[in-house]
Coordinates of C-alpha atoms and ligand atoms in Angstrom, one line a residue:
M173 CA 164.1 32.2 150.3
P174 CA 161.6 35.1 149.9
R175 CA 158.0 34.4 151.0
K176 CA 156.1 33.9 147.8
L177 CA 153.4 36.3 146.7
A178 CA 150.3 35.9 144.4
A179 CA 149.1 39.4 143.6
G180 CA 145.9 40.1 141.8
N181 CA 145.4 43.4 139.9
W182 CA 141.8 43.9 139.2
K183 CA 142.5 47.1 137.2
M184 CA 139.4 49.1 136.4
N185 CA 137.1 46.1 136.9
G186 CA 134.7 45.4 139.6
T187 CA 131.7 46.9 141.5
S188 CA 130.0 45.7 144.6
A189 CA 129.0 42.4 143.0
E190 CA 132.6 41.3 142.5
L191 CA 133.2 41.3 146.3
D192 CA 131.7 37.9 146.0
Q193 CA 134.8 36.7 144.2
A194 CA 136.9 37.8 147.2
R195 CA 134.4 36.0 149.5
A196 CA 134.8 32.9 147.4
L197 CA 138.6 33.1 147.4
M198 CA 138.6 33.7 151.2
A199 CA 136.5 30.5 151.6
A200 CA 138.8 28.6 149.3
C201 CA 142.0 29.7 151.1
P202 CA 141.4 29.3 154.8
T203 CA 145.1 28.8 155.2
A204 CA 147.9 29.7 152.8
G205 CA 151.6 28.9 152.5
V206 CA 152.0 32.0 150.3
D207 CA 151.0 35.6 150.6
I208 CA 147.8 36.5 148.7
L209 CA 147.0 40.0 147.6
I210 CA 144.1 41.6 145.8
C211 CA 144.4 45.2 144.4
P212 CA 140.9 46.2 143.6
P213 CA 139.7 49.5 142.1
A214 CA 140.0 52.3 144.7
T215 CA 136.2 52.4 145.1
L216 CA 136.2 48.9 146.5
L217 CA 139.4 49.1 148.6
S218 CA 137.9 50.0 151.9
R219 CA 135.0 47.4 151.7
L220 CA 137.3 44.7 150.5
S221 CA 139.8 45.4 153.2
D222 CA 137.1 45.2 155.8
L223 CA 135.8 42.0 154.2
V224 CA 139.2 40.1 154.2
R225 CA 140.6 41.5 157.5
G226 CA 142.0 38.6 159.5
S227 CA 142.0 36.2 156.5
T228 CA 144.8 35.0 154.3
I229 CA 144.2 37.8 151.8
A230 CA 145.8 41.3 151.9
T231 CA 144.7 44.3 149.9
G232 CA 146.5 47.0 148.0
G233 CA 146.1 50.0 145.8
Q234 CA 146.9 50.3 142.1
D235 CA 148.6 53.7 142.2
C236 CA 149.1 56.6 144.6
H237 CA 150.1 60.3 144.3
A238 CA 153.6 61.3 145.2
N239 CA 152.3 64.0 147.6
A240 CA 150.9 63.3 151.0
M241 CA 147.9 65.6 150.5
G242 CA 146.8 68.7 148.6
A243 CA 145.0 70.0 145.5
H244 CA 145.1 67.0 143.3
T245 CA 141.6 66.3 142.1
G246 CA 140.9 62.7 141.5
D247 CA 144.2 61.4 143.0
L248 CA 144.8 59.4 146.1
A249 CA 147.6 59.7 148.6
A250 CA 149.4 56.6 149.9
E251 CA 148.2 57.5 153.4
M252 CA 144.6 57.3 152.2
L253 CA 145.2 53.8 150.8
A254 CA 146.8 52.7 154.1
D255 CA 143.8 54.2 155.9
A256 CA 141.5 52.2 153.7
G257 CA 143.2 49.0 154.8
A258 CA 145.9 48.6 152.0
G259 CA 149.2 47.0 152.8
Y260 CA 150.6 47.3 149.3
V261 CA 150.5 49.6 146.3
I262 CA 151.3 48.8 142.7
L263 CA 153.4 51.5 141.2
G264 CA 154.7 52.1 137.7
H265 CA 152.4 49.6 136.0
S266 CA 152.9 49.9 132.2
E267 CA 149.3 51.0 131.8
R268 CA 150.1 54.0 134.1
R269 CA 153.4 54.6 132.4
A270 CA 151.6 54.6 129.0
D271 CA 148.2 56.2 129.8
H272 CA 149.5 58.8 132.3
N273 CA 153.0 59.4 130.9
E274 CA 154.6 58.3 134.2
T275 CA 158.4 58.4 134.1
D276 CA 160.8 56.5 136.3
A277 CA 161.3 59.7 138.3
D278 CA 157.5 59.9 138.9
V279 CA 157.5 56.3 140.0
Q280 CA 160.4 56.8 142.4
A281 CA 158.6 59.8 144.0
K282 CA 155.5 57.6 144.4
V283 CA 157.6 54.8 146.0
K284 CA 158.9 57.2 148.5
A285 CA 155.3 58.3 149.3
A286 CA 154.3 54.7 149.7
L287 CA 157.1 53.9 152.1
N288 CA 156.3 57.0 154.1
A289 CA 152.7 55.7 154.5
G290 CA 154.0 52.3 155.6
L291 CA 153.0 50.5 152.4
I292 CA 154.9 47.8 150.5
A293 CA 155.6 49.0 147.0
I294 CA 155.2 46.7 144.0
V295 CA 157.2 48.4 141.3
C296 CA 156.6 47.2 137.8
V297 CA 159.1 47.2 135.0
G298 CA 159.0 45.7 131.5
E299 CA 160.0 46.1 127.9
T300 CA 157.8 46.7 124.9
E301 CA 157.8 44.2 122.0
A302 CA 159.8 46.6 119.9
Q303 CA 162.4 47.0 122.6
R304 CA 162.7 43.2 122.9
D305 CA 163.0 42.8 119.2
A306 CA 165.8 45.3 119.2
G307 CA 167.7 43.4 121.9
Q308 CA 167.2 46.1 124.4
T309 CA 165.3 44.2 127.1
L310 CA 168.0 44.1 129.8
A311 CA 169.0 47.7 129.2
V312 CA 165.4 48.8 129.5
I313 CA 164.9 46.9 132.7
G314 CA 168.1 48.1 134.2
T315 CA 167.2 51.7 133.4
Q316 CA 163.7 51.4 134.9
L317 CA 165.0 49.7 138.1
A318 CA 167.7 52.3 138.5
G319 CA 165.3 55.2 138.0
S320 CA 162.2 53.9 139.7
L321 CA 163.7 52.8 143.0
P322 CA 164.9 55.1 145.7
N323 CA 168.1 54.4 147.7
G324 CA 167.9 52.2 150.8
M325 CA 165.2 49.8 149.7
T326 CA 164.8 46.7 151.9
D327 CA 163.1 43.3 151.3
D328 CA 160.2 44.0 153.6
R329 CA 159.2 47.1 151.7
L330 CA 159.8 46.3 148.0
V331 CA 158.4 43.8 145.5
V332 CA 159.5 44.1 141.9
A333 CA 157.2 42.8 139.1
Y334 CA 158.7 42.0 135.7
E335 CA 155.8 42.6 133.2
P336 CA 156.7 42.6 129.5
V337 CA 154.3 45.1 128.1
W338 CA 153.6 42.8 125.1
A339 CA 152.6 40.0 127.4
I340 CA 150.0 41.9 129.4
G341 CA 146.5 40.8 128.6
T342 CA 147.6 39.3 125.2
G343 CA 147.9 35.6 126.0
K344 CA 151.5 35.9 124.8
V345 CA 154.1 34.8 127.3
P346 CA 157.9 35.0 127.1
T347 CA 159.8 31.7 127.0
L348 CA 160.9 30.3 130.3
P349 CA 164.6 31.1 129.5
Q350 CA 163.6 34.7 128.7
I351 CA 161.8 35.0 132.0
G352 CA 164.7 33.5 133.8
E353 CA 167.2 35.8 132.1
V354 CA 165.3 38.9 133.2
H355 CA 164.7 37.7 136.8
D356 CA 168.4 36.7 137.2
F357 CA 169.4 40.1 135.9
M358 CA 167.0 41.9 138.2
R359 CA 168.3 40.0 141.3
A360 CA 171.9 40.8 140.3
Q361 CA 171.0 44.5 139.9
L362 CA 169.2 44.7 143.2
L363 CA 172.0 42.9 145.0
A364 CA 174.6 45.3 143.5
R365 CA 172.6 48.3 144.6
F366 CA 171.0 47.2 147.9
G367 CA 173.2 44.4 149.2
N368 CA 172.1 41.2 150.9
T369 CA 168.5 42.3 151.6
A370 CA 167.9 41.9 147.8
N371 CA 168.2 38.1 148.3
A372 CA 164.8 38.3 150.1
M373 CA 163.1 40.8 147.8
R374 CA 160.1 39.2 146.0
L375 CA 160.5 39.2 142.2
L376 CA 157.1 38.6 140.5
Y377 CA 156.5 37.7 136.9
G378 CA 153.4 39.2 135.3
G379 CA 151.8 38.9 131.8
S380 CA 149.1 36.4 130.8
V381 CA 149.7 34.1 133.8
K382 CA 147.0 31.5 134.1
S383 CA 146.5 28.3 136.1
S384 CA 147.6 26.4 133.0
N385 CA 151.0 28.0 132.7
A386 CA 151.7 29.1 136.3
A387 CA 153.5 25.9 137.4
E388 CA 156.2 26.1 134.7
I389 CA 156.7 29.9 135.3
F390 CA 157.0 29.4 139.1
A391 CA 159.7 26.7 138.5
V392 CA 162.0 29.4 137.0
P393 CA 164.7 30.4 139.5
N394 CA 164.2 33.9 141.0
V395 CA 160.5 33.9 140.2
D396 CA 158.9 34.4 143.6
G397 CA 155.3 34.8 142.5
A398 CA 153.1 36.5 140.0
L399 CA 151.3 39.7 139.4
V400 CA 148.0 38.6 137.8
G401 CA 145.5 40.7 135.9
G402 CA 142.7 39.0 134.0
A403 CA 143.0 35.6 135.8
S404 CA 142.7 37.3 139.2
L405 CA 139.1 38.4 138.6
K406 CA 137.5 35.0 139.1
A407 CA 138.3 33.3 142.4
A408 CA 138.5 29.8 140.8
D409 CA 141.1 31.0 138.3
F410 CA 143.2 32.9 140.8
K411 CA 143.0 29.9 143.2
G412 CA 144.5 27.7 140.5
I413 CA 147.5 30.1 140.3
I414 CA 147.8 30.3 144.1
D415 CA 147.8 26.4 144.3
A416 CA 150.6 26.3 141.7
L417 CA 152.7 28.8 143.6
E418 CA 152.2 26.8 146.9
A419 CA 153.3 23.7 145.1
A420 CA 156.4 25.3 143.5
Ligands
PEP31 C1 148.9 43.0 134.7 O1 148.3 44.0 134.0 O2 149.5 43.3 135.7 C2 148.8 41.7 134.1 C3 149.7 40.9 134.4 O3 147.7 41.4 133.3 P1 147.3 40.0 132.7 O4 147.6 38.9 133.7 O5 145.9 40.1 132.3 O6 148.2 39.8 131.5

């Protein structure tokens, strides 16, 4: 069984004051039976990493550049995230794909950069509402997985997050059978491409996860945790999700 992961994506939210939420979460989780991750805005990464060092909480970035260094104003190299204390980086989030026109090939190049820097890549895939309505969900997920992942991925370096675009920040959640269908499909695709190591790859669900719906989502086979946006911003809300994952 993969070790479960509760990952919080703070997106473009949080200044110094929000480090108190991490302090509160740290105090609430002195021990943990699951991995806990916070991906803050880059401006907080170094301070958050220092704050949680030695605790049950790991930190990650929300994106990285495909290159290791160079003339890329405003961008961050994976090595810089690692140097700031990150252990993970989220790549190919639908907001990056939409706002910055990131393609599967772009995401794959970033995954390679993340691996070179020693980071664990959390690669996001997910269909739009129009694609689901057109019956294209599995085809879209299959294409994104094939294009976004380099060869030779192993369970210790890759996490995949299924995030239906229409469920992110909307309060809408797929049915449990819909989540299960996609997660079973992803596991099969990863097994076919990477072999047995894929049995231990963490497959996260993301999209309007809250403490009130977490337990039923975590009971779906092949759901190994969650990537959480809004409900990761407050320690008490995120703790509820972590508790549900520990109990699953
Ligand atoms: C996300 O953007 O990764 C996400 C899952 O957001 P939310 O939990 O707010 O839907």
